[in-house]
PDB file of C-alpha atoms in Angstrom:
ATOM      1  CA  MET A   1       0.000   0.000   0.000  1.00  0.00           C
ATOM      2  CA  ALA A   2       1.249   3.499  -0.848  1.00  0.00           C
ATOM      3  CA  LYS A   3       2.407   5.748   1.948  1.00  0.00           C
ATOM      4  CA  VAL A   4      -0.246   8.270   2.973  1.00  0.00           C
ATOM      5  CA  ASN A   5       1.125  11.744   3.706  1.00  0.00           C
ATOM      6  CA  THR A   6      -0.323  14.271   6.117  1.00  0.00           C
ATOM      7  CA  ALA A   7      -1.612  17.279   4.205  1.00  0.00           C
ATOM      8  CA  PRO A   8      -0.387  20.712   5.367  1.00  0.00           C
ATOM      9  CA  ILE A   9      -3.095  22.878   6.962  1.00  0.00           C
ATOM     10  CA  LYS A  10      -3.282  26.657   7.375  1.00  0.00           C
ATOM     11  CA  TRP A  11      -6.023  28.354   9.359  1.00  0.00           C
ATOM     12  CA  ALA A  12      -7.363  31.730  10.414  1.00  0.00           C
ATOM     13  CA  GLN A  13     -10.478  32.666  12.352  1.00  0.00           C
ATOM     14  CA  ARG A  14     -13.116  35.234  13.134  1.00  0.00           C
ATOM     15  CA  SER A  15     -15.386  35.076  16.168  1.00  0.00           C
ATOM     16  CA  ASP A  16     -18.028  33.148  14.182  1.00  0.00           C
ATOM     17  CA  SER A  17     -15.992  31.104  11.681  1.00  0.00           C
ATOM     18  CA  LEU A  18     -12.757  29.344  10.707  1.00  0.00           C
ATOM     19  CA  TYR A  19     -11.000  29.556   7.335  1.00  0.00           C
ATOM     20  CA  ILE A  20      -9.060  26.357   6.712  1.00  0.00           C
ATOM     21  CA  THR A  21      -6.739  25.798   3.751  1.00  0.00           C
ATOM     22  CA  ILE A  22      -5.343  22.394   2.842  1.00  0.00           C
ATOM     23  CA  ALA A  23      -2.256  23.503   0.931  1.00  0.00           C
ATOM     24  CA  LEU A  24      -2.091  20.905  -1.856  1.00  0.00           C
ATOM     25  CA  GLN A  25      -2.048  21.611  -5.595  1.00  0.00           C
ATOM     26  CA  ASP A  26      -4.310  19.945  -8.169  1.00  0.00           C
ATOM     27  CA  VAL A  27      -6.171  17.740  -5.692  1.00  0.00           C
ATOM     28  CA  LYS A  28      -7.990  14.791  -7.268  1.00  0.00           C
ATOM     29  CA  GLU A  29     -10.214  12.043  -5.864  1.00  0.00           C
ATOM     30  CA  GLU A  30     -10.926  14.180  -2.807  1.00  0.00           C
ATOM     31  CA  SER A  31     -13.111  12.970   0.009  1.00  0.00           C
ATOM     32  CA  ILE A  32     -14.083  15.565   2.611  1.00  0.00           C
ATOM     33  CA  ASP A  33     -16.084  14.584   5.667  1.00  0.00           C
ATOM     34  CA  LEU A  34     -16.889  17.398   8.099  1.00  0.00           C
ATOM     35  CA  SER A  35     -18.802  16.618  11.272  1.00  0.00           C
ATOM     36  CA  ASP A  36     -19.577  18.939  14.177  1.00  0.00           C
ATOM     37  CA  SER A  37     -16.372  17.834  15.931  1.00  0.00           C
ATOM     38  CA  GLU A  38     -13.856  16.745  13.282  1.00  0.00           C
ATOM     39  CA  LEU A  39     -12.596  17.035   9.719  1.00  0.00           C
ATOM     40  CA  LYS A  40     -11.479  14.079   7.619  1.00  0.00           C
ATOM     41  CA  PHE A  41      -9.901  14.684   4.224  1.00  0.00           C
ATOM     42  CA  LYS A  42      -8.373  12.311   1.698  1.00  0.00           C
ATOM     43  CA  GLY A  43      -7.099  13.187  -1.743  1.00  0.00           C
ATOM     44  CA  LYS A  44      -4.332  12.855  -4.309  1.00  0.00           C
ATOM     45  CA  SER A  45      -1.885  15.578  -5.314  1.00  0.00           C
ATOM     46  CA  ASN A  46       0.988  14.925  -7.745  1.00  0.00           C
ATOM     47  CA  ASP A  47       0.245  11.180  -7.598  1.00  0.00           C
ATOM     48  CA  LYS A  48       0.755  11.081  -3.808  1.00  0.00           C
ATOM     49  CA  GLU A  49      -1.997  10.267  -1.344  1.00  0.00           C
ATOM     50  CA  TYR A  50      -2.717  12.747   1.449  1.00  0.00           C
ATOM     51  CA  GLU A  51      -5.060  12.819   4.396  1.00  0.00           C
ATOM     52  CA  VAL A  52      -6.119  14.989   7.300  1.00  0.00           C
ATOM     53  CA  ASN A  53      -7.827  13.693  10.447  1.00  0.00           C
ATOM     54  CA  ILE A  54      -8.323  16.440  12.989  1.00  0.00           C
ATOM     55  CA  GLU A  55     -10.574  17.023  15.968  1.00  0.00           C
ATOM     56  CA  PHE A  56     -11.578  20.663  16.441  1.00  0.00           C
ATOM     57  CA  PHE A  57     -10.910  22.602  19.644  1.00  0.00           C
ATOM     58  CA  LYS A  58     -14.679  23.162  20.014  1.00  0.00           C
ATOM     59  CA  SER A  59     -17.710  22.069  18.031  1.00  0.00           C
ATOM     60  CA  VAL A  60     -18.507  23.517  14.596  1.00  0.00           C
ATOM     61  CA  ASP A  61     -21.653  23.814  12.495  1.00  0.00           C
ATOM     62  CA  ALA A  62     -21.026  21.339   9.660  1.00  0.00           C
ATOM     63  CA  LYS A  63     -24.280  21.992   7.778  1.00  0.00           C
ATOM     64  CA  ASP A  64     -23.620  25.742   7.328  1.00  0.00           C
ATOM     65  CA  SER A  65     -19.971  25.266   6.333  1.00  0.00           C
ATOM     66  CA  THR A  66     -18.625  25.187   2.776  1.00  0.00           C
ATOM     67  CA  TYR A  67     -15.545  24.136   0.820  1.00  0.00           C
ATOM     68  CA  LYS A  68     -14.126  24.396  -2.678  1.00  0.00           C
ATOM     69  CA  VAL A  69     -11.313  22.549  -4.431  1.00  0.00           C
ATOM     70  CA  LEU A  70      -9.145  25.163  -6.173  1.00  0.00           C
ATOM     71  CA  PRO A  71      -6.059  24.643  -8.394  1.00  0.00           C
ATOM     72  CA  ARG A  72      -3.579  25.442  -5.587  1.00  0.00           C
ATOM     73  CA  SER A  73      -5.487  24.320  -2.488  1.00  0.00           C
ATOM     74  CA  VAL A  74      -8.699  23.113  -0.894  1.00  0.00           C
ATOM     75  CA  GLN A  75     -10.333  25.998   0.973  1.00  0.00           C
ATOM     76  CA  MET A  76     -13.035  25.737   3.602  1.00  0.00           C
ATOM     77  CA  CYS A  77     -15.123  28.158   5.583  1.00  0.00           C
ATOM     78  CA  VAL A  78     -16.221  26.295   8.699  1.00  0.00           C
ATOM     79  CA  MET A  79     -18.814  27.988  10.882  1.00  0.00           C
ATOM     80  CA  LYS A  80     -18.293  27.816  14.637  1.00  0.00           C
ATOM     81  CA  ASN A  81     -21.142  26.343  16.651  1.00  0.00           C
ATOM     82  CA  LYS A  82     -23.098  28.765  18.825  1.00  0.00           C
ATOM     83  CA  PRO A  83     -24.162  27.415  22.212  1.00  0.00           C
ATOM     84  CA  GLU A  84     -27.928  26.754  22.423  1.00  0.00           C
ATOM     85  CA  GLY A  85     -29.936  29.894  23.148  1.00  0.00           C
ATOM     86  CA  ASP A  86     -26.838  32.108  23.358  1.00  0.00           C
ATOM     87  CA  ASP A  87     -26.382  34.613  20.539  1.00  0.00           C
ATOM     88  CA  GLU A  88     -23.542  36.589  22.063  1.00  0.00           C
ATOM     89  CA  THR A  89     -20.827  34.070  22.948  1.00  0.00           C
ATOM     90  CA  GLU A  90     -18.956  33.863  19.662  1.00  0.00           C
ATOM     91  CA  GLU A  91     -15.297  33.876  20.579  1.00  0.00           C
ATOM     92  CA  PHE A  92     -11.792  33.403  19.269  1.00  0.00           C
ATOM     93  CA  TRP A  93     -10.263  29.983  19.885  1.00  0.00           C
ATOM     94  CA  PRO A  94      -6.745  29.709  21.321  1.00  0.00           C
ATOM     95  CA  ARG A  95      -5.982  27.008  18.680  1.00  0.00           C
ATOM     96  CA  LEU A  96      -7.671  24.964  15.937  1.00  0.00           C
ATOM     97  CA  LEU A  97      -7.238  21.467  17.338  1.00  0.00           C
ATOM     98  CA  LYS A  98      -8.235  19.835  20.590  1.00  0.00           C
ATOM     99  CA  ASP A  99      -4.808  18.116  20.678  1.00  0.00           C
ATOM    100  CA  LYS A 100      -2.197  20.825  21.337  1.00  0.00           C
ATOM    101  CA  ALA A 101       0.795  18.619  20.420  1.00  0.00           C
ATOM    102  CA  LEU A 102      -0.728  17.573  17.083  1.00  0.00           C
ATOM    103  CA  GLU A 103      -1.410  21.222  16.264  1.00  0.00           C
ATOM    104  CA  LYS A 104       2.282  22.157  16.581  1.00  0.00           C
ATOM    105  CA  ASN A 105       3.262  19.578  13.952  1.00  0.00           C
ATOM    106  CA  GLN A 106       0.335  19.753  11.569  1.00  0.00           C
ATOM    107  CA  VAL A 107      -1.184  23.260  11.561  1.00  0.00           C
ATOM    108  CA  LYS A 108       0.172  26.688  10.628  1.00  0.00           C
ATOM    109  CA  ILE A 109      -1.450  30.110  10.950  1.00  0.00           C
ATOM    110  CA  ASP A 110      -2.677  31.612   7.680  1.00  0.00           C
ATOM    111  CA  TRP A 111      -1.018  35.029   8.079  1.00  0.00           C
ATOM    112  CA  ASP A 112      -2.704  36.370   4.906  1.00  0.00           C
ATOM    113  CA  ARG A 113      -6.103  36.041   6.600  1.00  0.00           C
ATOM    114  CA  TYR A 114      -5.045  36.458  10.240  1.00  0.00           C
ATOM    115  CA  VAL A 115      -6.670  39.168  12.354  1.00  0.00           C
ATOM    116  CA  ASP A 116      -6.193  39.889  16.052  1.00  0.00           C
ATOM    117  CA  GLU A 117      -9.330  39.480  18.133  1.00  0.00           C
ATOM    118  CA  ASP A 118      -9.461  43.203  18.930  1.00  0.00           C
ATOM    119  CA  GLU A 119      -9.035  44.171  15.242  1.00  0.00           C
ATOM    120  CA  GLU A 120     -11.775  41.908  13.876  1.00  0.00           C
ATOM    121  CA  GLU A 121     -14.410  44.633  13.561  1.00  0.00           C
ATOM    122  CA  GLU A 122     -12.314  46.888  11.313  1.00  0.00           C
ATOM    123  CA  ALA A 123     -10.967  43.974   9.240  1.00  0.00           C
ATOM    124  CA  GLY A 124     -14.384  42.445   8.578  1.00  0.00           C
ATOM    125  CA  GLY A 125     -15.078  38.835   7.645  1.00  0.00           C
ATOM    126  CA  PHE A 126     -13.135  36.580   5.296  1.00  0.00           C
ATOM    127  CA  ASP A 127     -12.911  37.284   1.566  1.00  0.00           C
ATOM    128  CA  MET A 128     -15.277  34.574   0.378  1.00  0.00           C
ATOM    129  CA  SER A 129     -14.913  35.152  -3.376  1.00  0.00           C
ATOM    130  CA  ALA A 130     -12.677  32.064  -3.711  1.00  0.00           C
ATOM    131  CA  LEU A 131     -15.482  29.908  -2.293  1.00  0.00           C
ATOM    132  CA  GLU A 132     -18.319  31.213  -4.480  1.00  0.00           C
ATOM    133  CA  GLY A 133     -20.080  28.298  -6.096  1.00  0.00           C
ATOM    134  CA  GLY A 134     -18.446  25.928  -3.626  1.00  0.00           C
ATOM    135  CA  MET A 135     -19.990  22.898  -1.995  1.00  0.00           C
ATOM    136  CA  GLY A 136     -22.260  23.565   0.957  1.00  0.00           C
ATOM    137  CA  MET A 137     -23.904  26.891   1.679  1.00  0.00           C
ATOM    138  CA  GLY A 138     -22.506  28.515  -1.478  1.00  0.00           C
ATOM    139  CA  GLY A 139     -22.961  32.257  -0.854  1.00  0.00           C
ATOM    140  CA  GLY A 140     -20.714  34.777   0.847  1.00  0.00           C
ATOM    141  CA  MET A 141     -20.720  35.769   4.488  1.00  0.00           C
ATOM    142  CA  PRO A 142     -22.620  38.849   5.735  1.00  0.00           C
ATOM    143  CA  GLY A 143     -20.669  42.049   5.247  1.00  0.00           C
ATOM    144  CA  MET A 144     -18.667  40.719   2.321  1.00  0.00           C
ATOM    145  CA  GLY A 145     -20.595  42.475  -0.476  1.00  0.00           C
ATOM    146  CA  GLY A 146     -18.505  44.278  -3.044  1.00  0.00           C
ATOM    147  CA  MET A 147     -15.454  42.066  -2.784  1.00  0.00           C
ATOM    148  CA  GLY A 148     -16.442  39.386  -5.286  1.00  0.00           C
ATOM    149  CA  GLY A 149     -13.970  38.695  -8.059  1.00  0.00           C
ATOM    150  CA  MET A 150     -10.873  39.666  -6.099  1.00  0.00           C
ATOM    151  CA  PRO A 151      -8.148  37.057  -5.761  1.00  0.00           C
ATOM    152  CA  PRO A 152      -7.960  35.304  -2.366  1.00  0.00           C
ATOM    153  CA  GLY A 153      -6.134  37.341   0.252  1.00  0.00           C
ATOM    154  CA  MET A 154      -6.796  40.657  -1.498  1.00  0.00           C
ATOM    155  CA  GLY A 155     -10.081  41.455   0.262  1.00  0.00           C
ATOM    156  CA  GLY A 156     -10.176  45.233   0.412  1.00  0.00           C
ATOM    157  CA  MET A 157      -6.428  45.719  -0.113  1.00  0.00           C
ATOM    158  CA  GLY A 158      -6.680  46.928  -3.692  1.00  0.00           C
ATOM    159  CA  GLY A 159      -3.290  45.770  -4.934  1.00  0.00           C
ATOM    160  CA  MET A 160      -1.185  46.762  -1.950  1.00  0.00           C
ATOM    161  CA  PRO A 161       1.615  44.364  -1.057  1.00  0.00           C
ATOM    162  CA  PRO A 162       0.750  41.640   1.496  1.00  0.00           C
ATOM    163  CA  GLY A 163       0.889  42.892   5.046  1.00  0.00           C
ATOM    164  CA  MET A 164      -0.196  46.421   4.118  1.00  0.00           C
ATOM    165  CA  GLY A 165      -3.946  45.836   4.338  1.00  0.00           C
ATOM    166  CA  GLY A 166      -5.763  47.323   7.282  1.00  0.00           C
ATOM    167  CA  MET A 167      -2.978  49.661   8.407  1.00  0.00           C
ATOM    168  CA  PRO A 168      -4.536  52.911   9.592  1.00  0.00           C
ATOM    169  CA  GLY A 169      -3.941  55.774   7.178  1.00  0.00           C
ATOM    170  CA  MET A 170      -2.929  53.536   4.289  1.00  0.00           C
ATOM    171  CA  GLY A 171      -6.204  53.734   2.359  1.00  0.00           C
ATOM    172  CA  GLY A 172      -5.344  56.402  -0.190  1.00  0.00           C
ATOM    173  CA  MET A 173      -2.433  57.805   1.840  1.00  0.00           C
ATOM    174  CA  PRO A 174      -3.565  61.357   2.639  1.00  0.00           C
ATOM    175  CA  GLY A 175      -1.225  63.984   1.244  1.00  0.00           C
ATOM    176  CA  MET A 176      -0.054  61.840  -1.650  1.00  0.00           C
ATOM    177  CA  GLY A 177      -2.647  62.980  -4.175  1.00  0.00           C
ATOM    178  CA  GLY A 178      -1.019  66.062  -5.693  1.00  0.00           C
ATOM    179  CA  MET A 179       1.578  66.568  -2.959  1.00  0.00           C
ATOM    180  CA  PRO A 180       1.419  70.283  -2.102  1.00  0.00           C
ATOM    181  CA  GLY A 181       4.187  72.232  -3.762  1.00  0.00           C
ATOM    182  CA  MET A 182       4.708  69.775  -6.607  1.00  0.00           C
ATOM    183  CA  GLY A 183       2.453  71.355  -9.210  1.00  0.00           C
ATOM    184  CA  GLY A 184       4.669  74.215 -10.355  1.00  0.00           C
ATOM    185  CA  MET A 185       7.034  74.732  -7.448  1.00  0.00           C
ATOM    186  CA  PRO A 186       7.792  78.441  -6.976  1.00  0.00           C
ATOM    187  CA  GLY A 187      10.866  79.572  -8.866  1.00  0.00           C
ATOM    188  CA  MET A 188      10.588  76.885 -11.552  1.00  0.00           C
ATOM    189  CA  ASP A 189      10.022  77.960 -15.127  1.00  0.00           C
ATOM    190  CA  MET A 190       7.381  75.379 -16.156  1.00  0.00           C
ATOM    191  CA  ASP A 191       6.310  76.709 -19.553  1.00  0.00           C
ATOM    192  CA  GLY A 192       8.742  79.446 -20.330  1.00  0.00           C
ATOM    193  CA  GLY A 193       6.164  81.940 -19.133  1.00  0.00           C
ATOM    194  CA  GLY A 194       7.574  83.483 -15.989  1.00  0.00           C
ATOM    195  CA  LYS A 195       7.439  82.874 -12.256  1.00  0.00           C
ATOM    196  CA  LEU A 196       4.400  81.961 -10.188  1.00  0.00           C
ATOM    197  CA  LYS A 197       3.235  84.709  -7.892  1.00  0.00           C
TER     198      LYS A 197
END
């Protein structure tokens, strides 16, 4: 029997959801089984067999979660489970897996989608455009309107280099449009016509 490799996982979170990426290219023959407590994945990439068997830190809502197999990865938006009758206790998890030791070896943080708990409100939800038309719930998350069609990881960054998104004062960089003093600097003969007064 062929050796089965453990697929690399990246993750990020918001208070109500998890964004999990299985970082394998051109996945074929995939089998994805998501329950309210664990994720099981099997698939082939470059003629090698891979699998993931993880138990989540807390329970998730499998029926409202979605996934999509993309050319460079398998991406999933997994909704966290809300406790019965409690609308307010959505919270950040300290880690993805119940087993802390397994997490150190198998899971990495997705820094392109990472947001600190206290910065979640200004960053908004995940860019769901990569998952549109995916298996499961299909649509985007609330508050994500207007971002469709952008490549993954570019949600709201408009072409800025990675790591620049969300930095206060970076949206349009005040003072850069026209830079005072640049349009005909005093003393410069711009059109052979004389000095500015």
